[in-house]
XYZ file of C-alpha atoms in Angstrom:
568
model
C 58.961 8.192 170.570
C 56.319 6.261 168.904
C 56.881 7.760 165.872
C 60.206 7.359 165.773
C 60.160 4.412 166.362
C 57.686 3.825 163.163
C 59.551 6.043 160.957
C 62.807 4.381 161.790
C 61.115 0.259 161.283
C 59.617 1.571 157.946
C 63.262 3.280 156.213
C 64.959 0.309 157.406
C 62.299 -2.311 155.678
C 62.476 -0.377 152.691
C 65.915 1.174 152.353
C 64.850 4.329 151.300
C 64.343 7.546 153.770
C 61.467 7.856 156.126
C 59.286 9.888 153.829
C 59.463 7.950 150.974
C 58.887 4.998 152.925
C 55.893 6.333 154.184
C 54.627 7.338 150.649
C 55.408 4.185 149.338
C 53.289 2.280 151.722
C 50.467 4.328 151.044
C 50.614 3.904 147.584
C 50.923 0.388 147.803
C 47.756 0.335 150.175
C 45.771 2.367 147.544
C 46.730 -0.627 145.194
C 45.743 -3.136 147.216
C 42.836 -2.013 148.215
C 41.521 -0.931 144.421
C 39.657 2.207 145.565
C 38.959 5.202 143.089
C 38.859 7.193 146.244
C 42.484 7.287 148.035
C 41.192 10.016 150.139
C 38.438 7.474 151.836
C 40.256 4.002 152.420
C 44.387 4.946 152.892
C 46.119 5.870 155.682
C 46.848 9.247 156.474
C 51.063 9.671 155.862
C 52.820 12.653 156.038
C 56.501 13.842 157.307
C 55.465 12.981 161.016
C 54.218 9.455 161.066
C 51.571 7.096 160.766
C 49.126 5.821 163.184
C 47.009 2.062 163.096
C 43.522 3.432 160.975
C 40.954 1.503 162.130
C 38.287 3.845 161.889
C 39.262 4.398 157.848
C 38.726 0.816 157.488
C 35.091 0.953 159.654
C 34.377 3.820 158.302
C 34.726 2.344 154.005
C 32.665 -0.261 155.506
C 29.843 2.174 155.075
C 31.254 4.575 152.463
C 30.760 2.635 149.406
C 30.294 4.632 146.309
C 33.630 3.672 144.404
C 34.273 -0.116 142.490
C 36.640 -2.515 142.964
C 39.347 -3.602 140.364
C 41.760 -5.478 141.954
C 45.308 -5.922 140.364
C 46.874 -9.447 140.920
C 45.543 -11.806 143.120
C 41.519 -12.387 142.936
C 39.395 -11.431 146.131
C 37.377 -14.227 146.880
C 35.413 -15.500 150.662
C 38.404 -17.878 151.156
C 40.848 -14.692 150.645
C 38.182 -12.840 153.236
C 38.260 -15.331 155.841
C 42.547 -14.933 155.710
C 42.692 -11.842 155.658
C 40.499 -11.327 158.977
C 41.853 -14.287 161.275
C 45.315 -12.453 159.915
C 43.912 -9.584 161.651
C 42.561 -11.197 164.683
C 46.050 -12.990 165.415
C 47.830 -9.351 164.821
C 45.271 -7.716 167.316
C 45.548 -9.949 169.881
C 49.422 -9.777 169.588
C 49.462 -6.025 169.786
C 46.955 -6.165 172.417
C 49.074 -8.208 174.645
C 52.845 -6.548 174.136
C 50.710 -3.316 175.106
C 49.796 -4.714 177.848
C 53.131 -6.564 178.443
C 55.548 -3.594 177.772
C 53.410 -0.273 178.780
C 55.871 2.319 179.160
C 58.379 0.238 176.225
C 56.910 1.478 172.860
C 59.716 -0.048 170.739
C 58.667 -3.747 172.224
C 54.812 -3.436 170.321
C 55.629 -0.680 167.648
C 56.476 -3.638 165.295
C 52.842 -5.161 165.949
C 51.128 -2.501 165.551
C 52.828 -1.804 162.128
C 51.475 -4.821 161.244
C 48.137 -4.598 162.309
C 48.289 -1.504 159.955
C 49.611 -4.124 157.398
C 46.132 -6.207 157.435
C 43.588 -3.057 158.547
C 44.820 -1.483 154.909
C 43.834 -4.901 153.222
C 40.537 -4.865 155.163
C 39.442 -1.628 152.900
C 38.945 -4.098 150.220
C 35.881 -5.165 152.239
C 33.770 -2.089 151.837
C 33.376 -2.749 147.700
C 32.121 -6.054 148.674
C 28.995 -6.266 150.147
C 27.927 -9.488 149.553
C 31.035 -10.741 152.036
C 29.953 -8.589 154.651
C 28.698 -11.741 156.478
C 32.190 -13.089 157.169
C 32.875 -9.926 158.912
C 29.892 -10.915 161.678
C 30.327 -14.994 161.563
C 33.994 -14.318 162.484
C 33.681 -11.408 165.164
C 35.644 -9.102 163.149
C 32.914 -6.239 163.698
C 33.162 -6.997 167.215
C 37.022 -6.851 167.395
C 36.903 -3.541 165.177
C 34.734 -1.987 167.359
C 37.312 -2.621 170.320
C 40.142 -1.518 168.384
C 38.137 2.235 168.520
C 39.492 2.258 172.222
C 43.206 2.167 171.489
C 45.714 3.870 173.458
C 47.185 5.114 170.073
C 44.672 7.989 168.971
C 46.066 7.363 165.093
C 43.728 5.172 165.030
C 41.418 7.802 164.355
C 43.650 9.626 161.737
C 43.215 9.639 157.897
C 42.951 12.389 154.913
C 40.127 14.362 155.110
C 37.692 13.912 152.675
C 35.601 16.492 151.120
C 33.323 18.411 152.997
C 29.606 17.483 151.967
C 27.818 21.203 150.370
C 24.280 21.511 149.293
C 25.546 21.450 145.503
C 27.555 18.667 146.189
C 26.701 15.840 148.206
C 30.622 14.461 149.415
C 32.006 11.236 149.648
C 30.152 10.469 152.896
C 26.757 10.398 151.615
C 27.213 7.334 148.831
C 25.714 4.467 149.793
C 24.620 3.181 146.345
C 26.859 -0.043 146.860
C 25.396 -0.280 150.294
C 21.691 -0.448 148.813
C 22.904 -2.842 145.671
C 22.936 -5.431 148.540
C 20.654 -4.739 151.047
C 20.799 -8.050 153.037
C 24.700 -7.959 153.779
C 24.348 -4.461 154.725
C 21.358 -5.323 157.404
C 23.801 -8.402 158.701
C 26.446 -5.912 159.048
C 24.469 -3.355 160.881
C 23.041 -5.742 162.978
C 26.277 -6.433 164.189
C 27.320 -3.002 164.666
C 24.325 -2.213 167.051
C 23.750 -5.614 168.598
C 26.476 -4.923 171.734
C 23.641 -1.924 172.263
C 25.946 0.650 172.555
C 27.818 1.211 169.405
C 27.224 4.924 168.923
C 28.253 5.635 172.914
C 31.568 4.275 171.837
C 32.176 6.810 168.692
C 31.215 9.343 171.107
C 33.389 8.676 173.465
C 36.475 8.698 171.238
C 35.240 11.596 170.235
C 35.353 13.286 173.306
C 39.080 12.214 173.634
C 40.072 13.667 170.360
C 41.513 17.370 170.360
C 40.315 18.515 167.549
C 42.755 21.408 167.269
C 45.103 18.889 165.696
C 44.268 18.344 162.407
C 44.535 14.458 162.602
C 42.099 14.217 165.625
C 39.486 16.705 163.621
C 39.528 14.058 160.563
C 38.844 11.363 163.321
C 35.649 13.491 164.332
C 34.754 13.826 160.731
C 35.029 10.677 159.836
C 33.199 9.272 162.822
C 29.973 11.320 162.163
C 30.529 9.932 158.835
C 29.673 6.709 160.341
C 26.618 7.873 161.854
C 25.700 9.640 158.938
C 25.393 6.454 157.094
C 23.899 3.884 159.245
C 21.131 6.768 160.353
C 20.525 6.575 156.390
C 20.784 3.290 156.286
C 18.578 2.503 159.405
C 16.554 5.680 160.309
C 15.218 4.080 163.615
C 19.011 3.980 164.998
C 18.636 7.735 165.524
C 16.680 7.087 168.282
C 19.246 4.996 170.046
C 21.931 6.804 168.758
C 20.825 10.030 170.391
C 20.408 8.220 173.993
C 23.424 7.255 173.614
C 24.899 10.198 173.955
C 25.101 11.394 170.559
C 22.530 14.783 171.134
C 24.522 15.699 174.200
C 27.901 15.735 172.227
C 26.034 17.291 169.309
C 24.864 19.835 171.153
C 28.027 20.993 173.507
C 29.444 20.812 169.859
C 27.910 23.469 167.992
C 27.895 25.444 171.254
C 31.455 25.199 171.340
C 33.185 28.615 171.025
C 34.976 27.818 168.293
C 35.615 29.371 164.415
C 33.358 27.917 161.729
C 35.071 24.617 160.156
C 33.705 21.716 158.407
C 33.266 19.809 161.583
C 30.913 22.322 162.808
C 28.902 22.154 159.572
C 28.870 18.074 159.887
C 27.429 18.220 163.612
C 24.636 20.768 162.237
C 23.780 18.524 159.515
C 23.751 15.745 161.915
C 21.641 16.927 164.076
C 19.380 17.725 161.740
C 18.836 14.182 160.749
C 18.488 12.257 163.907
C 15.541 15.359 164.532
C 13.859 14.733 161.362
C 10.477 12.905 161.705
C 11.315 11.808 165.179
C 9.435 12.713 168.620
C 11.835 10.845 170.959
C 14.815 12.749 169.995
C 12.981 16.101 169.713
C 11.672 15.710 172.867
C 15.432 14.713 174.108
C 16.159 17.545 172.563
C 14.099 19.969 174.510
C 14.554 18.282 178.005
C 18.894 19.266 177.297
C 17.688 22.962 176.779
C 18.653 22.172 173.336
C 16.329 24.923 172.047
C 18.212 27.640 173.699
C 21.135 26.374 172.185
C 19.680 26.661 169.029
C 18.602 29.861 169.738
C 21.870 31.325 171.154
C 23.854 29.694 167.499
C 21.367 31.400 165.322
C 21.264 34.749 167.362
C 24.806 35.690 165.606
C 23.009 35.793 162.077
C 20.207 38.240 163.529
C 22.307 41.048 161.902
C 25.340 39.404 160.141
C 25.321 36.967 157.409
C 27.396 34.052 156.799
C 30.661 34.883 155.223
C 30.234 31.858 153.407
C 27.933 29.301 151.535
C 29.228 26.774 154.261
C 28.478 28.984 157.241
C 24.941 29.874 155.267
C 24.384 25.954 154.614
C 25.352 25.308 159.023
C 22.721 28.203 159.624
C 20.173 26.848 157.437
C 21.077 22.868 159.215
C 20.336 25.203 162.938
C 16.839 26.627 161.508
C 15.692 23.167 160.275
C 16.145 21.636 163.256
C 14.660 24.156 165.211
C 11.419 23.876 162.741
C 11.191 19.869 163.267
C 11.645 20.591 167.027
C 8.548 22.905 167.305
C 6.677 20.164 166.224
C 6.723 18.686 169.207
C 3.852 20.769 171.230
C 6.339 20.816 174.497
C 9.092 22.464 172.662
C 6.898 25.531 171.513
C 6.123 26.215 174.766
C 10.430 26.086 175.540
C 10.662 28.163 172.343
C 8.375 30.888 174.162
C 9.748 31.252 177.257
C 13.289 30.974 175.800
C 11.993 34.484 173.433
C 12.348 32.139 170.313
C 9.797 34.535 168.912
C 11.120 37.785 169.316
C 14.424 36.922 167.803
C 12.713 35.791 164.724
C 10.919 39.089 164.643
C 13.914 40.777 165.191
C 15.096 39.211 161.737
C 12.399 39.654 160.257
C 12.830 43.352 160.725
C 16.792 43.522 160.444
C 16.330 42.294 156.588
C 19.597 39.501 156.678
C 19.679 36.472 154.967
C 18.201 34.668 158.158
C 14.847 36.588 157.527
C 13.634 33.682 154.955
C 14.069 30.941 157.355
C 12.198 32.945 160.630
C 9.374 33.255 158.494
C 9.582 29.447 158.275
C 10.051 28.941 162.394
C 7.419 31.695 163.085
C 4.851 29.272 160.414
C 6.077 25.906 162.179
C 5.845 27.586 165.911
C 2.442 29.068 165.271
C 0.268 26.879 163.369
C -2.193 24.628 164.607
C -3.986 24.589 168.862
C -0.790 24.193 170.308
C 0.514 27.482 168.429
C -1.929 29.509 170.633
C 0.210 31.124 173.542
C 2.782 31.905 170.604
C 0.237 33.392 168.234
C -0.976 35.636 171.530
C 2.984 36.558 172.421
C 3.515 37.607 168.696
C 0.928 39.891 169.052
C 1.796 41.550 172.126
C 5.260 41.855 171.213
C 4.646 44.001 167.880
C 4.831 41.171 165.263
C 1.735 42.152 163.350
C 3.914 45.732 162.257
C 6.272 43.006 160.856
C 4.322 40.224 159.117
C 2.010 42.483 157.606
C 4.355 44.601 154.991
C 5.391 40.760 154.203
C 1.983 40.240 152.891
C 1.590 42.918 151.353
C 4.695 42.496 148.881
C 7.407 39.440 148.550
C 10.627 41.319 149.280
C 13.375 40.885 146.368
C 16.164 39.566 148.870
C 14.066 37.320 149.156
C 13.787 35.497 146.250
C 17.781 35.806 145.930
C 17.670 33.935 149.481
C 16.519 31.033 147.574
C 13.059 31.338 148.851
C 10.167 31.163 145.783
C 7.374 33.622 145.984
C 4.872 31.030 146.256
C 7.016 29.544 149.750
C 7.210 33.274 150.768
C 3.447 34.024 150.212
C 2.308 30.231 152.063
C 4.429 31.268 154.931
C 2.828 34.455 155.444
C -0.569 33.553 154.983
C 0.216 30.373 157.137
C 1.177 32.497 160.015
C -1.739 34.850 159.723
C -4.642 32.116 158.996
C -3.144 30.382 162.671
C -3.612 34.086 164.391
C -7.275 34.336 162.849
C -7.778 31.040 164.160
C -5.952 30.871 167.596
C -6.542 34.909 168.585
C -9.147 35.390 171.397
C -10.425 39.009 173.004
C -7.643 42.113 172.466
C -5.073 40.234 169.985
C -7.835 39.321 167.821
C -9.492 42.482 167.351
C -5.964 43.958 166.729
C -5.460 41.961 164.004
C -8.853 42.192 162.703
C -8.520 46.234 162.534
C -5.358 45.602 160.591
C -7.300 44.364 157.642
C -9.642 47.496 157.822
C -6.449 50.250 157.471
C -5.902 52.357 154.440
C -9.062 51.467 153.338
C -8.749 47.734 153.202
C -5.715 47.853 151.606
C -4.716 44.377 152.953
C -8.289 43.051 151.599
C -7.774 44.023 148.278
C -3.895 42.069 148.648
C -5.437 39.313 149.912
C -8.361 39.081 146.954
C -5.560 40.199 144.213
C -3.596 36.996 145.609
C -7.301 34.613 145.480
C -7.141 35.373 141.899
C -3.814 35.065 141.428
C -4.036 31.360 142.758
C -7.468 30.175 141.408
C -5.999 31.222 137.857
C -2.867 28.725 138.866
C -4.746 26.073 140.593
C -7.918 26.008 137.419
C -4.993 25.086 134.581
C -3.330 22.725 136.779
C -6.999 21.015 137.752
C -7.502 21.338 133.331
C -4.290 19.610 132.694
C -4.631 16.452 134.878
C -8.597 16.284 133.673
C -6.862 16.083 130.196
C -4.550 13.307 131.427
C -7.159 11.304 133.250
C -9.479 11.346 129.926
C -6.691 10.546 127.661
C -6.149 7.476 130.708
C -9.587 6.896 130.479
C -9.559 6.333 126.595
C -6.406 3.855 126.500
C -8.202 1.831 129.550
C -5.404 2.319 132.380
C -6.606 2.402 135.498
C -6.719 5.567 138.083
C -5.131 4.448 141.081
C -5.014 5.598 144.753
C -1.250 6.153 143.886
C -2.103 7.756 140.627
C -4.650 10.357 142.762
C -2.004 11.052 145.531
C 0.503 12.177 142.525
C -2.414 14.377 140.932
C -3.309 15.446 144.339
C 0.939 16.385 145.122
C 1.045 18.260 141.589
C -1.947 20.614 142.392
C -0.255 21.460 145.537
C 2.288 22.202 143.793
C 0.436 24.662 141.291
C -0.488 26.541 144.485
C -3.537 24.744 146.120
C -2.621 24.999 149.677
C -1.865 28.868 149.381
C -5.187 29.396 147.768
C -6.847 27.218 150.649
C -4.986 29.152 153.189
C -6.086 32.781 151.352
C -9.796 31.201 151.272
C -9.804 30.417 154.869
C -8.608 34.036 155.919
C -11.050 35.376 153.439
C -14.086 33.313 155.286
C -12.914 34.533 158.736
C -12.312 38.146 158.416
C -15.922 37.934 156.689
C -17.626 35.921 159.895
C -15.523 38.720 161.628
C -19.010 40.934 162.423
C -16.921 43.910 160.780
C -19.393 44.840 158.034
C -16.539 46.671 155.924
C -14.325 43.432 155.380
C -17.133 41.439 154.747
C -18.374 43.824 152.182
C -15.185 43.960 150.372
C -14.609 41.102 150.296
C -17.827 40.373 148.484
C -17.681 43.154 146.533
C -14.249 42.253 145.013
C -15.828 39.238 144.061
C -18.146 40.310 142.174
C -16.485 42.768 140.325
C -13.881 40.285 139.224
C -16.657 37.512 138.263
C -15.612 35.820 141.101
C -18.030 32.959 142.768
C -18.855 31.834 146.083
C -19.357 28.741 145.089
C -15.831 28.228 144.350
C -14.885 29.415 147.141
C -16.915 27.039 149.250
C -15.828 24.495 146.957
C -12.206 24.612 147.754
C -13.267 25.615 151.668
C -14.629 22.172 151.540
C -12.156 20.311 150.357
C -9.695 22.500 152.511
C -12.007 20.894 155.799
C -11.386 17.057 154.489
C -7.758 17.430 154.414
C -7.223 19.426 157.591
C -5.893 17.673 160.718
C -4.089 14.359 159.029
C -2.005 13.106 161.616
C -4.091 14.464 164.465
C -6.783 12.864 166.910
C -9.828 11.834 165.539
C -12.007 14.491 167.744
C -9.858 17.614 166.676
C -10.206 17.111 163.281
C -13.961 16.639 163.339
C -14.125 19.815 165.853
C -11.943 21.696 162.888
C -13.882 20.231 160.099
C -17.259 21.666 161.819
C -15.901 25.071 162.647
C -14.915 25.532 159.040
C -18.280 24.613 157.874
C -20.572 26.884 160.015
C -17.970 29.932 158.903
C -19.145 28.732 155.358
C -23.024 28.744 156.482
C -22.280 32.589 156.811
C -20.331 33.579 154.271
């Protein structure tokens, strides 16, 4: 009945038939408004109706990558300050025939026609950031915000825009016009979250959306969309965000036993920001059992891949969150009793795409003291039969995964330098005799890949001595910014593998197994290797080691390295 009743108001205002009317109207909007982007900021209009789009009209506030060219009649903050008290009166009229005339749709369908009338103008708004203060002084935010509880779900609808890829970023992610004017868009946002509990309203219209109608699935998109931006915006809102029930709708989400669409892809994505550098939501995370969800989503790709690069990208969203979660020393110990680890041996062995990214959860779950049960259950449950053919060649699917052979070869020796280090009694031994098969096969790998990295790391180290003397000579001055970026290139040349290849070469040679440490010595020589080098970057390995961690851990670290260095 209530769309009808709109079709039937719209073909008699314009004397044309329903669908043209329709069509009309949403051309004229895209006018008005002046948006390169129809997709964004008009109303979704089709054969069966249109709805009030509030959300749209919220949702440009933050999606501001196109420009504004209006036709006619100048924009201006006295044209601002109509238009919104023009909404206000139209709210509060639709508001009370609602309430008025309940079960009589025709009685308010004329009012809420209208207050699709002045939402459509709103869209203007989002190109103009430096008028985003009228929006707060006149409670417009506040009365948008209460629109998102309509009885009318249209309020939700709208064209879907493009699905964000890897390659290509989407409309949702622009927020170049948001960042041209930095203190509107903090006004505005400090509107949005003032009332405390902006985010547990978008969830809750989520969770009244079916999202087997196309319509309501837009209205999901659109509303992570929001998210999406003020989390960009404003990183420390993920924190709220996820108390407010954002993680637990994220979660029953991609749980949800439904096919693969693009609102599935969003949520991973999603949740793969409000995780990223943040303890509070990782640990919320782990206290929802969110880790076995993550490992129940990514089970399916143990030996199928994606069909498709959107299914691959989702997959890749589910590992990177798991990785920032096992960060957070309670969730590896979830991860282990929730046999995190032998699924990621499993596809390590079953050769699928998801092989490249277990290498990188096996690296993130084992490193460091509070890797130690894990690097003890890896042990026991085979693993060393799987990581070791990994070290001893990069596998070619591999590198088509997207994976470089250096990333391949720092994961590896990651995860075996944290079993050297974290290995007590039985385990260790086992993976000491490793080194000591085929007559130290895996010792000649391991000094083949020293070399390999030295040569790498010596021309980067020659290069930026070049630039600093040519520095030097014009009379700029070296920096601590100019040393970090010197510092980030060397990495980059292959540093922290070589430090990591160093390490295990200094512990399998402390190991009290004569035959690794002679090999190891007498590869060295036979190459015109030096210990002194080695030492060198074993030093400067010890310095760096432990950022971020307590004071006493790192000086405990620091001193074990040196006294494998008095012996080596």
């Amino acid at each position: 009945l209530l769309r009808e009743s709109d079709v039937r108001i719209q073909a008699n205002r314009c004397s044309m038939s329903p669908y043209e009317s329709m069509k009309m109207r949403t051309a004229i909007g895209a006018l008005n408004t002046g948006l390169d982007s129809c997709t964004i900021c008009c109303t979704h209009a089709n054969e069966s109706g249109q709805g009030v789009s509030l959300l749209p009209t919220l949702f440009s506030v933050f999606h501001l990558g196109s420009t504004s060219v209006l036709q006619g009649e100048p924009v201006d903050e006295s044209s601002v300050k109509k238009m919104i008290l023009t909404f206000e009166k139209r709210s509060y009229k639709n508001q009370e025939l609602r309430i008025k005339f309940p079960d009589n749709p025709e009685k308010f369908m004329e009012a809420e026609l209208d207050l699709n009338d002045i939402i459509q103008e709103m869209h203007v708004v989002a190109t103009m950031p430096d008028l985003y203060h009228l929006l707060v002084e006149l409670n417009a935010v506040h009365s948008l915000l209460g629109l998102l509880s309509h009885e009318n779900t249209d309020i939700l609808h709208h064209g879907p825009p493009q699905p964000p890829t890897r390659d290509r970023p989407g409309e949702l992610t622009d927020i170049d016009t948001l960042q041209e004017s930095e203190e509107g868009a903090e006004v505005l946002i400090d509107a949005l979250v003032r009332p405390g509990q902006v985010v547990a309203l978008l969830v809750q219209n989520m969770e009244r959306l079916d999202e087997q109608v196309k319509e309501e699935a837009d209205g999901v998109y659109n509303t992570l969309a929001i998210v999406e931006n003020m989390a960009e915006f404003r990183p420390g809102l993920c924190t709220e965000a996820a108390q407010q029930g954002l993680m637990q709708w994220l979660l029953k989400r991609v749980k949800a036993k439904l096919p693969f669409e693009a609102n599935k892809l969003y949520c991973s994505e999603i949740l793969a920001i409000v995780l990223q550098n943040n303890d509070s939501t990782r640990e919320l995370l782990g206290e929802m059992d969110g880790i076995d969800v993550l490992l129940q989503q990514l089970s399916v790709f143990k030996r199928h891949n994606p069909s498709t690069a959107e299914e691959q990208e989702m997959m890749e969203n589910l590992f990177d969150s798991l990785c920032s979660c096992l960060m957070l020393s309670a969730n590896r110990d979830r991860f282990l009793k929730g046999e995190g680890l032998q699924l990621m041996n499993l596809m390590l062995r079953e050769k699928k795409m998801s092989r490249t990214s277990a290498l990188k959860v096996l690296d993130h779950g084992m490193t460091g003291p509070e890797g130690t049960d894990n690097c003890h259950k890896f042990v026991d449950i085979l693993g060393l039969r799987t990581i070791f053919p990994l070290f001893m060649k990069t596998p070619k699917k591999m590198k088509k995964a997207g994976l470089s052979e250096k990333e391949h070869e720092e994961h590896v020796s990651s995860i075996i330098s944290s079993m050297l280090r974290n290995l007590k009694a039985q385990q260790r031994s086992r993976l000491l005799s490793k080194f000591t098969e085929n007559d130290c096969e895996k010792v000649d790998r391991l000094m083949e890949l020293h070399f390999t990295y030295l040569e790498a790391v010596q021309q980067a180290d020659k290069r930026i001595e070049g630039e600093k003397h040519e520095m030097v000579r014009r009379g700029e001055i070296l920096d601590d910014g100019l040393e970090d970026e010197f510092y980030l290139r060397r990495l980059d040349a292959g540093l922290f593998v070589l430090q990591l290849i160093c390490y295990i070469m200094v512990e399998i040679s402390n190991s009290g197994i004569a035959q690794l440490h002679q090999r190891v010595h007498q590869i060295l020589n036979l190459r015109g290797g030096s210990l002194k080098v080695v030492r060198h970057i074993m030093r400067e390995y010890a310095e760096s080691i432990g950022d971020g961690k307590a004071t006493e851990f790192k000086e405990a670290e620091k001193k074990r390295i040196m006294d494998l260095l008095e012996n080596f």
